[in-house]
Structure formats: structure tokens, C-alpha cells
Amino acid sequence: MGHEVQYILESKRLVWLVAVVFAVVIMFQYYEFPYGDVASSMFSMGRSQPSVGQTSQTNQTKASAESPKSSGNITIFNVSNHTTPVDTLGKGNNIGIEYSIPSNDSTTASPPPSSSASLTSPTIVNITVISPSTALDNSTSKPEVNASNLDPGVRKPATSENNPAMSAGESPVKQVPPVKAVHKRPIGDIVTLADMHDILSDNRASVRSMKPLWSSTVDQELLDAKQQIENAPVLNHNDRALYPPLYRNVSRFKRSYELMEKILKVYVYKEGEKPIFHQPQAVLSGIYASEGWFMKHMKENKHFVTNNPKQAHLFYLPFSSRMLEEKLYVTGSGSRDNLVQRLKDYVQLIAGRYDSWNRTGGSDHFLVACHDWATDETRKSMNSCIRALCNSDVGREHFELGKDVSLAETYVRSPQNPLRELGGKPPSQRSILAFFAGQMHGDVRPILLKHWENKDPDMKIFRKLPNSKGNKNYINYMKTSKYCICAKGYEVNSPRVVEAIFHECVPVIISDNFVPPFFEILNWEAFAVFVQEKDIPNLKNILLSISNRRYLVMQQRVKKVQQHFLWHVKPVKYDIFHMILHSVWYNRVFRVDPIN
């Protein structure tokens, strides 16, 4: 009996000792490492949240799971390099021509694709977030808005009055430095089309937009669209609207376009003063017309535009890069700082009033700008956005394939009738082998004239032609030439690319590192000729090496692809307005980064 009592007492002491040790360990972890391990989850209920400004990877996870509390101090995330979903696009039928090292009588094959090393690698970024406190619902959760007179999704701008922590004159925006990639695929002096295909595939596989700070139903809609596009059924060849050889993957394009028409919603910001913002009428003619016509059609659109930011998949920044230059640039100053500042101020304005910018770091915002300077002007404050740019230089100007969109530069002569003079002579009546006329902008055109001006009767290469009513001389040359030379000017872009297609002339593009419009969709090699700048002396031999049969095929394809480069007074299916919007939509779909 005595032994049994002693055994029971020893057992109780052992149990109490184990319990005390366990309690001490738990309490030590709770007070010393509140968010460090599994033990913390046992006490998570009812505990205070991390303070504002805590910058750890854990905070990023919490910010992804909860919506930030409404606050006067707003953190802008200006992020452009991240990891992305895989989208291996087919390169289509490469039956067009790209020349690099020509011979005297025959066409040299395109250089082999470059290595597919990743352009960027994933990076971990410490981000300052506002302390989360509001739980998510099943659809969309966002900070509380205490401004009944604003549109849905708009909040009252932060000021020192409604935020005591903000000193007078302090900006309501905290600028977070952009993410810097640890590694980038090196880009050589010359990026061929084959290189561009590889870079695009690399970027699709390795670069994503910033992970949203809180979830929204639009994120899932984009992910569902991506899956449907990737698994698009093979297109029935009886579809007469789309000619398969013109596209990198016609089945994916058609499915993506259908989904865009079905679900895409765009919010157009109402902020911004005219004429830089919201005045497309000022830019409906001339070489910058693409940005004006797009703004006009976007603002007038009833199908895609929504007045509720919470429903939007994309957000349009409605400014004109041409009017920005015309109204703010001081001639002869050599400085564009005030232009850059105006765009930065605009971003701060919308970030202070809306939740949308901070939720995604601006990665679901887009702009459409055709001025040569726009690429550089938008690089700081708007680089995380999808930028539709005419100056699509993948080498020097840091145009990012897979995010940015190459905007077609169109010369509209008549805003009342943008299709005036459309078309050209049939192939049998095109007696001129090649035509170019233009001012001596840049360093490529003088070389072109040095070798071909007044050198050969088949090569009609001129400086700027004498003025004529309606520019008839220039247009007639394009209508009666087999090949139209599209030589770069000061920058890689030129309106001659679209002019050639407009007049059914096969474009010959001489502009190293130029990303042609709608590159992610169209198979440019099927209907255009690409000649490297160094091969200008051999230009005629290159063109003569193309058989007449091949020329006829390409010329017919130019006529078929023409529908994608036409402005209409009222937009029509597959026209240039819809193609620009689709490329923005397409790049957004394949860069979306879900929270889960």
C-alpha cells in the first residue's frame, strides 16, 4: 500500500513538472517571438496587429490576406519587375522575311533564336504597408471610404487636417522604391525579331505584376480568362474574319478577344485638367493621332467603360503626351523635368483619392502615348503601368516586352474621314520596286540616301517631296510601289509602317530594336520585310531576292491585316482601337499575380 501511494505522488510531481516546463516555453515564445512560429498562432485571436511601418516578409503575407485600413498616409507601390505566369506563345508561321547578313543574290536566313535565359529573377521586397484591420468578404474588400460625394472606390484626399500625423505641406503619398531585378537577360546592340520572341517568352515565364494587397473578384476573373486563353480550342478555318498566318496563335487571339468583349471593364479617371487631360480633339490628326483617337473612343465607349472602380479590370490614365509637350515644354531649355513632374503629381492625385493604384501598385493601370518623349517621361512614376507607346525601342528606351504595348503610329490627315485615300493599285500596276521620302531625321535616313538617292531607277528614294495638295505625290508613290521603305527617324517608330499597310504596300522596316505594333499577337514576318540598318547598302539585292510569288503572298496578307490598323469614326470589331485595348488586356491577363 505504501509503495502505491509513493508511486502516485511521484507521477503527479512528474506531470506538474512537465506542465510547468511547457508553460514556461510557451510564455517565453509568446512574449519574445510573437510572430515567429507555430506557437504564436495559438494566441493570434484578439492580439494587436503589427504597427505601421513594420517591414518584413510576414507583413507582406498579412497585407495579401487582409485589406488595409483607410488612412491619410498612402503608400504608392511603383513596381515593375516581378515573377509571372508561364505563357509560351507559338511563333506562328515564320514565312515572312527578316534579313540580317544578306548575300548578293539570295536571302540569308534569319539568325537562330537567342538563349532563353530569364530576363528577370524573382526578388523579395520589403514593403511598408498600412496596418490591416478589416477582414475580407467573399468578393472585394477595400478601405472604408468616408466621402459620400465621391464615386465608388474613391476616398477623400489625405491632408494635414484629416491626418494629424501629416505635417503641413507633406505629400499624402509615400513613394516606395521600385523593385530592382537581381538579374536581367543581357540585351545586345541589336535585338532581332527572333530575340524579341525569346525575350517575350522569358518575360511571360518569369515576370509578374505586383501581388494585390487585397483580393478582388476581378483578379479571379482575369485568372479564369488566362486559363481559357491557354486552353483555347483550335480555330475553325472557316472563320473568314481572321486569317491564321497573320497571327502568332490565332486560336488564342480569338478566344482572348471574345473574353475581352464579354468581361472587360475599364475605369477612366475623371481627374486631370484640359488640354493635357481629357481633350482628344486636340490630337485627332497628324502623326500623334493614335493617342487622340484612342482617348476619344475610350471616353465615348459604353460597352467597356464602368463608373465603378471596384468592377474595373483596367484603369485608363487619359492624358496626351503630345499636349504635355506642347503646353509645358520650354523651347530651348533642354529640360523635361516639369513634364515628368506633372505626371508624377497626377499619380499622387489619383493615389490619394482612389484605392485602385495602391492595391496593385499601378500594374492594372495603362496609358496610351505616341510622342517620342513619352517612353522616358513615364519611366519613373508610371513604369509599373502597362504603357502603350509608339517609341517601342526594346534596347535603348527600356520598352518591356510582355508588359508594354507597341502602339501603332498613324498619320491621320482627315479627322472627319480617317479612311480617306485607303487602298492602292493591284500588284500588276505597281511598277516601282521601292519607295521612300522624308526628312533627314536621325542617322539612318542619311545613310539610306547616300546609297540610293538618284542611284537606281527602280529605287525611288527621296528627301522630303515638294508640297502638293493632299500630299498626292507621296500617296501616289505608296499606291504604286511594291515595297515601301520604313526607315526610322530620331526614334525607332515611324508612321510609314501603318501608311504602307494603309496603301497595301509591303512594308520594309529598317529600324533596329523596333518592336512592331501588336507584337504579342501578330506574326509580322508573314507580311513585312525586316532589314538591319547595317544592310542598307545591299537593300536592292535583298528585295530582288524575294520571288514574285512570295511578294504576291505578302501583298495579299498586307490587305488582310489592314483591318487591324484602321481608325473609324465609330469603332468596329478588330479595328485599331480594339487591337490596342486588346493588347493592353492581353498583357494584363498574363501578368496578373493572385494573392493565393
XYZ file of C-alpha atoms in Angstrom:
596
model
C 0.000 0.000 0.000
C 2.831 2.394 0.854
C 4.527 1.726 -2.450
C 1.324 2.504 -4.369
C 0.860 5.861 -2.606
C 4.512 6.764 -3.243
C 4.096 5.863 -6.957
C 1.008 8.068 -7.310
C 2.771 11.041 -5.671
C 5.833 10.688 -7.912
C 3.608 10.529 -11.016
C 1.780 13.699 -10.009
C 5.078 15.510 -9.475
C 6.287 14.433 -12.907
C 3.069 15.652 -14.585
C 3.273 19.022 -12.796
C 6.942 19.396 -13.746
C 6.188 18.724 -17.436
C 3.259 21.166 -17.331
C 5.389 23.923 -15.783
C 8.157 23.456 -18.343
C 5.636 23.540 -21.209
C 4.003 26.689 -19.827
C 7.361 28.432 -19.443
C 8.338 27.560 -23.060
C 5.032 28.773 -24.450
C 5.070 32.019 -22.493
C 8.687 32.675 -23.488
C 7.863 32.228 -27.193
C 4.722 34.314 -26.870
C 6.440 37.341 -25.390
C 9.799 37.114 -27.160
C 8.785 35.937 -30.660
C 5.126 36.954 -31.125
C 5.021 36.229 -34.874
C 7.872 33.834 -35.334
C 6.482 30.286 -35.183
C 3.591 27.931 -34.667
C 3.201 28.838 -31.036
C 2.137 32.354 -31.991
C -0.884 31.052 -33.897
C -2.293 29.706 -30.627
C -2.585 33.265 -29.332
C -3.439 35.098 -32.552
C -7.056 35.753 -31.646
C -7.523 39.109 -30.030
C -3.913 40.173 -30.361
C -2.917 43.554 -31.726
C -1.776 43.858 -35.323
C 1.742 44.879 -36.355
C 2.361 48.607 -36.233
C 2.509 50.793 -39.329
C 5.852 50.647 -40.989
C 6.854 47.132 -39.937
C 8.716 45.834 -42.949
C 9.040 42.095 -43.010
C 8.056 39.313 -45.335
C 5.386 38.319 -42.819
C 3.732 41.716 -43.210
C 3.581 41.228 -46.950
C 1.673 37.990 -46.378
C -0.713 39.675 -43.980
C -1.279 42.541 -46.407
C -2.187 39.996 -49.083
C -4.777 38.373 -46.840
C -6.453 41.490 -45.486
C -7.415 44.893 -46.805
C -5.581 47.901 -45.450
C -7.283 50.287 -43.114
C -8.299 53.627 -44.550
C -5.662 56.190 -43.711
C -4.479 59.591 -44.756
C -0.968 58.351 -45.380
C -0.918 56.321 -48.567
C 1.870 54.109 -49.790
C 2.379 54.080 -53.560
C 3.906 50.896 -54.892
C 5.745 51.642 -58.100
C 6.773 48.138 -59.055
C 7.581 46.727 -62.468
C 9.808 43.675 -62.153
C 8.235 40.623 -60.603
C 7.682 36.942 -61.320
C 4.957 35.939 -63.870
C 2.868 33.030 -65.090
C 4.053 30.936 -67.986
C 2.621 31.789 -71.374
C 4.538 30.068 -74.119
C 3.122 31.546 -77.281
C 3.536 29.838 -80.600
C 5.642 31.835 -83.002
C 3.248 31.231 -85.852
C 4.265 30.567 -89.390
C 7.509 32.372 -89.949
C 7.023 32.627 -93.635
C 7.843 36.291 -93.925
C 11.376 37.564 -94.221
C 13.919 39.016 -91.833
C 17.312 39.868 -93.237
C 20.492 40.174 -91.264
C 23.533 39.120 -93.340
C 22.479 39.304 -96.974
C 24.328 37.887 -99.929
C 24.380 39.351 -103.400
C 21.658 37.217 -104.972
C 19.885 35.301 -102.275
C 18.196 35.838 -98.962
C 20.090 34.870 -95.865
C 18.072 33.053 -93.242
C 17.176 34.775 -90.006
C 19.623 34.305 -87.142
C 18.777 31.492 -84.719
C 16.811 32.411 -81.601
C 18.931 33.567 -78.725
C 19.134 31.717 -75.452
C 16.022 31.674 -73.330
C 17.584 32.804 -70.108
C 15.182 34.587 -67.818
C 15.074 38.343 -68.213
C 14.434 38.838 -64.542
C 14.544 36.642 -61.498
C 12.163 36.712 -58.542
C 13.019 39.163 -55.805
C 11.826 39.551 -52.229
C 10.907 43.102 -51.375
C 10.252 44.682 -48.014
C 7.177 46.844 -48.435
C 5.803 49.391 -45.995
C 2.107 48.693 -45.544
C -0.676 50.281 -43.575
C -1.721 48.174 -40.578
C -4.544 45.880 -41.742
C -7.650 45.669 -39.626
C -10.649 44.996 -41.849
C -11.482 41.404 -42.733
C -12.244 40.447 -46.324
C -15.627 39.418 -47.566
C -16.066 36.852 -50.316
C -15.782 39.322 -53.179
C -13.908 42.572 -52.807
C -12.651 44.259 -49.688
C -11.163 47.718 -49.518
C -10.514 50.517 -47.036
C -13.528 52.338 -45.667
C -14.498 55.479 -47.550
C -15.873 58.428 -45.639
C -16.691 60.619 -48.615
C -20.255 60.211 -49.748
C -19.906 62.689 -52.570
C -17.185 60.708 -54.349
C -17.567 57.880 -56.862
C -17.459 54.288 -55.556
C -13.908 53.344 -54.730
C -12.853 56.985 -54.267
C -11.668 58.305 -50.952
C -11.120 61.803 -49.655
C -7.606 63.063 -50.370
C -5.316 62.968 -47.366
C -4.458 66.326 -45.832
C -2.857 67.553 -42.633
C -6.367 68.337 -41.379
C -7.754 64.818 -41.580
C -4.441 63.208 -40.677
C -2.779 64.828 -37.642
C 0.381 62.807 -38.225
C 0.934 64.621 -41.523
C 2.732 67.911 -41.332
C 1.621 70.882 -43.407
C 2.842 70.682 -46.970
C 3.688 66.983 -46.714
C 2.725 64.815 -49.672
C -0.070 62.305 -48.968
C 1.959 59.724 -50.891
C 4.866 57.692 -49.615
C 6.912 56.644 -52.606
C 8.224 53.113 -52.278
C 11.331 52.472 -54.397
C 10.649 50.274 -57.427
C 11.720 46.667 -57.330
C 15.142 46.091 -58.826
C 15.663 42.774 -60.523
C 18.588 40.737 -59.290
C 19.374 39.593 -62.820
C 18.318 40.656 -66.282
C 18.856 38.949 -69.566
C 21.528 40.985 -71.360
C 20.300 42.864 -74.429
C 22.829 43.369 -77.178
C 23.205 46.315 -79.526
C 20.792 44.713 -81.990
C 17.711 42.768 -80.905
C 16.323 40.716 -83.792
C 12.726 39.564 -84.072
C 13.872 36.098 -83.012
C 15.442 37.663 -79.915
C 12.212 39.538 -79.198
C 10.207 36.312 -79.373
C 12.576 34.731 -76.840
C 12.539 37.762 -74.534
C 8.735 37.810 -74.609
C 8.592 34.102 -73.726
C 11.131 34.632 -70.928
C 9.158 37.550 -69.528
C 5.915 35.597 -69.653
C 7.607 32.857 -67.633
C 9.414 34.994 -65.077
C 7.787 38.410 -64.624
C 4.511 39.163 -62.878
C 2.773 42.270 -61.698
C 2.804 43.178 -58.037
C 0.714 40.853 -55.892
C -2.513 42.694 -54.960
C -2.614 43.953 -51.379
C -6.140 42.609 -51.008
C -8.303 40.378 -53.112
C -10.963 41.323 -55.615
C -13.338 39.380 -57.814
C -11.658 40.926 -60.868
C -8.449 39.033 -60.043
C -10.211 35.694 -60.285
C -11.919 36.773 -63.491
C -8.523 37.531 -65.023
C -7.122 34.188 -63.854
C -10.104 32.356 -65.335
C -9.632 34.250 -68.596
C -5.955 33.294 -68.673
C -6.806 29.631 -68.278
C -9.406 29.779 -71.029
C -6.972 31.517 -73.390
C -4.254 28.969 -72.708
C -6.710 26.168 -73.448
C -8.371 27.848 -76.423
C -9.927 25.405 -78.904
C -8.347 25.233 -82.327
C -9.920 27.842 -84.567
C -12.190 26.680 -87.338
C -10.560 27.728 -90.594
C -13.975 28.761 -91.913
C -13.670 31.950 -89.838
C -13.178 34.491 -92.620
C -12.515 37.427 -90.302
C -9.177 36.052 -89.111
C -6.526 34.675 -91.471
C -4.341 32.273 -89.387
C -0.906 33.001 -90.959
C -1.159 36.610 -89.765
C -1.129 35.625 -86.098
C 1.302 34.033 -83.705
C -1.558 31.907 -82.365
C -4.886 32.696 -83.966
C -6.867 30.411 -81.620
C -5.597 32.185 -78.534
C -6.158 35.580 -80.066
C -9.749 34.826 -80.971
C -10.556 33.413 -77.529
C -8.850 36.326 -75.786
C -10.720 38.834 -77.938
C -14.037 37.126 -77.167
C -13.343 37.212 -73.437
C -12.343 40.865 -73.651
C -15.669 41.690 -75.282
C -17.510 39.634 -72.693
C -15.995 40.688 -69.363
C -13.530 43.588 -69.647
C -14.392 46.736 -67.715
C -12.277 49.888 -67.780
C -12.413 52.796 -65.357
C -11.462 56.146 -66.882
C -10.192 58.610 -64.295
C -12.121 61.870 -64.286
C -9.261 63.838 -62.731
C -6.949 65.987 -64.846
C -7.256 69.404 -66.444
C -7.617 70.105 -70.152
C -5.931 70.268 -72.593
C -3.298 67.805 -71.327
C -6.027 65.518 -69.977
C -9.425 64.671 -71.425
C -9.137 66.601 -74.690
C -8.714 64.137 -77.570
C -9.949 66.666 -80.140
C -6.556 68.379 -79.952
C -4.793 65.259 -81.258
C -7.054 63.708 -83.902
C -4.811 64.491 -86.866
C -1.113 64.272 -87.616
C 1.419 61.683 -86.540
C 0.298 61.590 -82.884
C -3.308 60.818 -83.797
C -3.311 57.331 -82.261
C -3.373 58.694 -78.712
C -6.138 61.171 -79.572
C -8.383 58.684 -81.368
C -7.959 56.085 -78.637
C -8.853 58.619 -75.939
C -11.890 59.731 -77.930
C -13.220 56.205 -78.418
C -12.423 55.134 -74.855
C -14.204 58.072 -73.258
C -17.242 57.608 -75.519
C -17.435 53.850 -75.073
C -20.454 52.410 -73.266
C -19.566 48.728 -73.512
C -16.176 48.620 -71.775
C -16.274 51.698 -69.518
C -17.594 51.375 -65.969
C -18.270 54.115 -63.421
C -17.488 51.774 -60.548
C -13.748 51.291 -59.915
C -14.417 48.083 -57.969
C -15.652 46.455 -61.178
C -12.683 47.534 -63.300
C -10.031 45.174 -64.634
C -8.091 48.125 -66.071
C -7.715 51.839 -65.248
C -7.040 54.362 -68.020
C -4.857 57.431 -67.448
C -6.389 59.833 -70.014
C -3.561 62.206 -70.938
C -1.973 63.247 -74.227
C 1.814 63.103 -74.429
C 1.648 65.487 -77.383
C -0.271 68.134 -75.404
C 2.014 67.589 -72.419
C 4.951 68.576 -74.613
C 3.136 71.421 -76.378
C 1.847 73.104 -73.215
C 4.694 72.560 -70.746
C 7.970 72.202 -72.597
C 10.066 75.369 -72.665
C 11.636 75.575 -76.117
C 15.407 75.593 -75.977
C 15.580 74.660 -72.298
C 16.673 71.100 -72.913
C 14.838 70.059 -69.750
C 11.724 67.936 -69.457
C 11.680 67.860 -65.672
C 8.434 69.814 -65.463
C 6.716 67.336 -67.813
C 7.861 64.423 -65.677
C 6.729 66.244 -62.530
C 3.250 66.867 -63.957
C 2.767 63.115 -64.486
C 4.140 62.367 -61.023
C 1.702 64.858 -59.498
C -1.149 63.176 -61.348
C -0.228 59.760 -59.953
C -0.102 61.255 -56.452
C -3.522 62.795 -57.017
C -5.259 59.577 -58.026
C -3.400 57.528 -55.407
C -4.664 59.946 -52.780
C -8.279 59.628 -53.903
C -8.564 56.018 -55.013
C -7.623 52.643 -53.591
C -7.021 51.133 -57.006
C -3.442 52.346 -57.538
C -2.111 51.065 -54.219
C -3.927 47.725 -54.441
C -1.826 46.657 -57.424
C 0.997 49.199 -57.448
C -0.441 50.631 -60.665
C 0.034 47.392 -62.613
C -3.614 47.360 -63.742
C -3.352 50.964 -64.993
C -2.494 51.854 -68.555
C -1.634 54.824 -70.738
C -1.588 55.435 -74.491
C 1.111 57.856 -75.646
C 2.656 58.429 -79.070
C 5.153 61.235 -78.536
C 8.797 60.144 -78.743
C 9.449 61.518 -75.257
C 6.661 59.540 -73.569
C 8.797 56.448 -73.025
C 11.254 58.413 -70.916
C 8.691 60.711 -69.266
C 6.635 57.798 -67.907
C 9.574 55.676 -66.784
C 9.657 56.915 -63.189
C 6.135 57.497 -61.925
C 4.268 55.237 -64.375
C 6.713 52.453 -65.153
C 4.610 49.860 -63.321
C 1.696 50.635 -65.658
C 1.021 48.966 -68.979
C 2.369 51.588 -71.380
C 1.104 51.647 -74.964
C 3.932 53.541 -76.677
C 4.830 54.434 -80.261
C 8.508 54.666 -79.275
C 8.870 50.922 -78.656
C 12.651 50.647 -78.509
C 13.448 47.396 -76.703
C 17.127 48.294 -76.483
C 17.784 51.914 -75.593
C 14.405 53.054 -74.253
C 13.753 50.066 -71.961
C 10.479 49.057 -73.574
C 9.403 45.955 -71.653
C 8.046 43.110 -73.776
C 5.102 41.371 -72.159
C 4.107 44.452 -70.156
C 4.295 47.413 -72.508
C 2.367 47.549 -75.782
C 3.766 48.777 -79.090
C 1.372 51.472 -80.252
C 0.891 51.881 -83.998
C 1.846 55.393 -85.106
C -0.826 56.527 -87.546
C -0.832 59.644 -89.705
C -4.462 60.786 -89.892
C -4.924 63.523 -92.489
C -8.666 63.987 -92.143
C -10.324 63.621 -88.709
C -13.702 63.758 -90.452
C -12.756 60.824 -92.682
C -9.751 58.867 -91.364
C -10.157 56.303 -94.176
C -9.668 58.807 -96.979
C -7.279 57.531 -99.711
C -7.444 53.976 -98.322
C -6.023 51.274 -100.608
C -3.689 51.222 -103.594
C -3.042 49.764 -107.022
C -3.132 45.992 -107.649
C 0.275 44.247 -107.829
C 0.275 44.259 -111.633
C 0.174 48.080 -111.611
C 2.921 48.589 -109.045
C 5.890 49.390 -111.278
C 8.213 50.847 -108.613
C 10.358 48.381 -106.689
C 10.864 50.521 -103.572
C 9.910 53.995 -102.362
C 10.941 56.336 -99.550
C 10.555 60.065 -98.988
C 11.091 62.020 -95.805
C 13.103 64.498 -93.823
C 16.622 63.666 -92.713
C 15.779 62.872 -89.098
C 18.168 60.628 -87.218
C 21.242 58.831 -88.566
C 19.676 56.057 -90.667
C 17.947 58.092 -93.359
C 21.105 59.952 -94.457
C 22.756 56.554 -94.962
C 19.766 55.384 -96.992
C 20.003 58.420 -99.271
C 23.760 58.191 -99.523
C 23.460 54.751 -101.094
C 20.204 55.037 -103.055
C 19.197 58.620 -103.830
C 19.306 59.028 -107.649
C 21.336 55.825 -107.911
C 18.854 53.404 -109.448
C 15.618 53.933 -111.438
C 13.920 51.061 -109.539
C 14.664 52.671 -106.184
C 12.663 55.867 -105.674
C 14.480 57.220 -102.629
C 13.958 60.934 -101.955
C 14.275 63.606 -99.362
C 11.063 65.363 -98.404
C 8.879 65.702 -101.514
C 7.622 69.136 -102.596
C 4.312 70.085 -101.058
C 1.240 69.147 -103.055
C -2.487 69.349 -102.372
C -3.437 66.488 -100.099
C 0.136 65.214 -100.316
C -0.835 63.489 -103.574
C 2.713 62.856 -104.763
C 3.665 60.957 -101.636
C 0.436 58.943 -101.582
C 0.663 58.044 -105.280
C 4.186 56.696 -104.807
C 2.937 54.470 -101.989
C -0.021 53.287 -104.056
C 2.209 52.284 -106.991
C 5.242 50.770 -105.220
C 5.788 47.120 -104.339
C 7.804 47.855 -101.228
C 7.611 50.935 -99.008
C 10.750 51.701 -97.023
C 10.022 52.482 -93.369
C 13.316 53.899 -92.121
C 13.498 55.118 -88.535
C 13.823 58.807 -87.754
C 15.068 60.166 -84.435
C 13.484 57.161 -82.721
C 12.617 53.621 -83.831
C 8.992 54.322 -84.711
C 7.662 55.738 -87.971
C 4.149 56.401 -89.311
C 5.285 54.856 -92.614
C 4.694 51.349 -91.261
C 0.954 51.935 -90.986
C 0.921 54.158 -94.100
C 2.376 51.270 -96.125
C -0.294 48.881 -94.837
C -2.963 51.558 -95.401
C -1.956 51.762 -99.083
C -1.411 47.986 -99.444
C 2.343 48.288 -99.947
C 4.603 45.677 -98.326
C 6.465 47.478 -95.501
C 10.266 47.198 -95.383
C 11.222 48.111 -91.832
C 14.747 49.464 -91.289
C 14.870 50.162 -87.567
C 16.973 48.040 -85.245
C 15.322 47.162 -81.914
C 11.877 48.337 -83.052
C 9.065 46.247 -81.563
C 6.321 46.322 -84.220
C 2.714 47.047 -83.163
C 0.708 44.258 -81.524
C 3.851 42.131 -81.434
C 2.369 39.698 -78.905
C -0.430 38.888 -81.378
C 0.685 39.434 -84.975
C 3.178 37.355 -86.946
C 4.937 40.261 -88.631
C 7.293 38.067 -90.642
C 4.286 36.905 -92.643
C 3.605 40.273 -94.271
C 6.617 42.555 -93.740
C 10.341 42.619 -94.516
C 12.862 43.499 -91.801
C 16.300 44.770 -92.847
C 19.014 45.621 -90.351
C 20.438 49.116 -90.595
C 23.899 47.821 -91.470
C 22.484 46.114 -94.577
C 21.207 49.287 -96.280
C 23.935 49.109 -98.988
C 22.552 45.738 -100.076
C 18.892 46.790 -99.965
C 18.056 46.271 -103.632
C 19.572 42.794 -103.725
C 17.568 41.854 -100.665
C 14.308 42.944 -102.279
C 15.121 41.314 -105.622
C 15.876 38.038 -103.848
C 12.212 37.808 -102.841
C 10.442 35.809 -105.533
C 7.424 37.299 -107.257
C 5.305 34.502 -105.843
C 6.409 35.340 -102.319
C 5.777 39.039 -102.912
C 2.208 38.341 -104.072
C 1.540 36.268 -100.964
C 2.868 39.013 -98.701
C 0.954 41.741 -100.500
C -2.307 39.832 -100.088
C -1.554 39.407 -96.408
C -0.973 43.138 -96.064
C -4.509 43.641 -97.371
C -5.867 41.103 -94.869
C -4.045 42.549 -91.852
C -5.084 46.076 -92.826
C -8.295 45.881 -90.765
C -6.235 45.991 -87.553
C -4.660 49.360 -88.427
C -7.692 51.447 -89.390
C -9.370 54.195 -87.384
C -13.116 54.519 -87.875
C -15.373 57.374 -86.833
C -17.242 54.696 -84.879
C -15.116 51.713 -83.754
C -15.700 48.368 -85.476
C -14.652 44.866 -84.487
C -10.925 44.078 -84.849
C -10.041 47.681 -85.751
C -7.056 49.525 -84.289
C -8.980 50.804 -81.263
C -9.969 47.296 -80.266
C -6.489 45.944 -81.073
C -4.809 48.494 -78.769
C -7.276 47.726 -75.995
C -6.870 44.004 -76.577
C -3.069 44.131 -76.318
C -3.378 46.001 -73.012
C -5.947 43.453 -71.798
C -3.827 40.523 -73.013
C -0.688 41.699 -71.242
C -2.649 42.323 -68.050
C -4.177 38.840 -68.131
C -0.789 37.164 -68.458
C 0.863 39.244 -65.727
C -1.784 39.076 -63.013
C -0.442 37.709 -59.740
C -3.147 36.275 -57.458
C -2.979 36.556 -53.681
C -3.446 32.816 -53.234
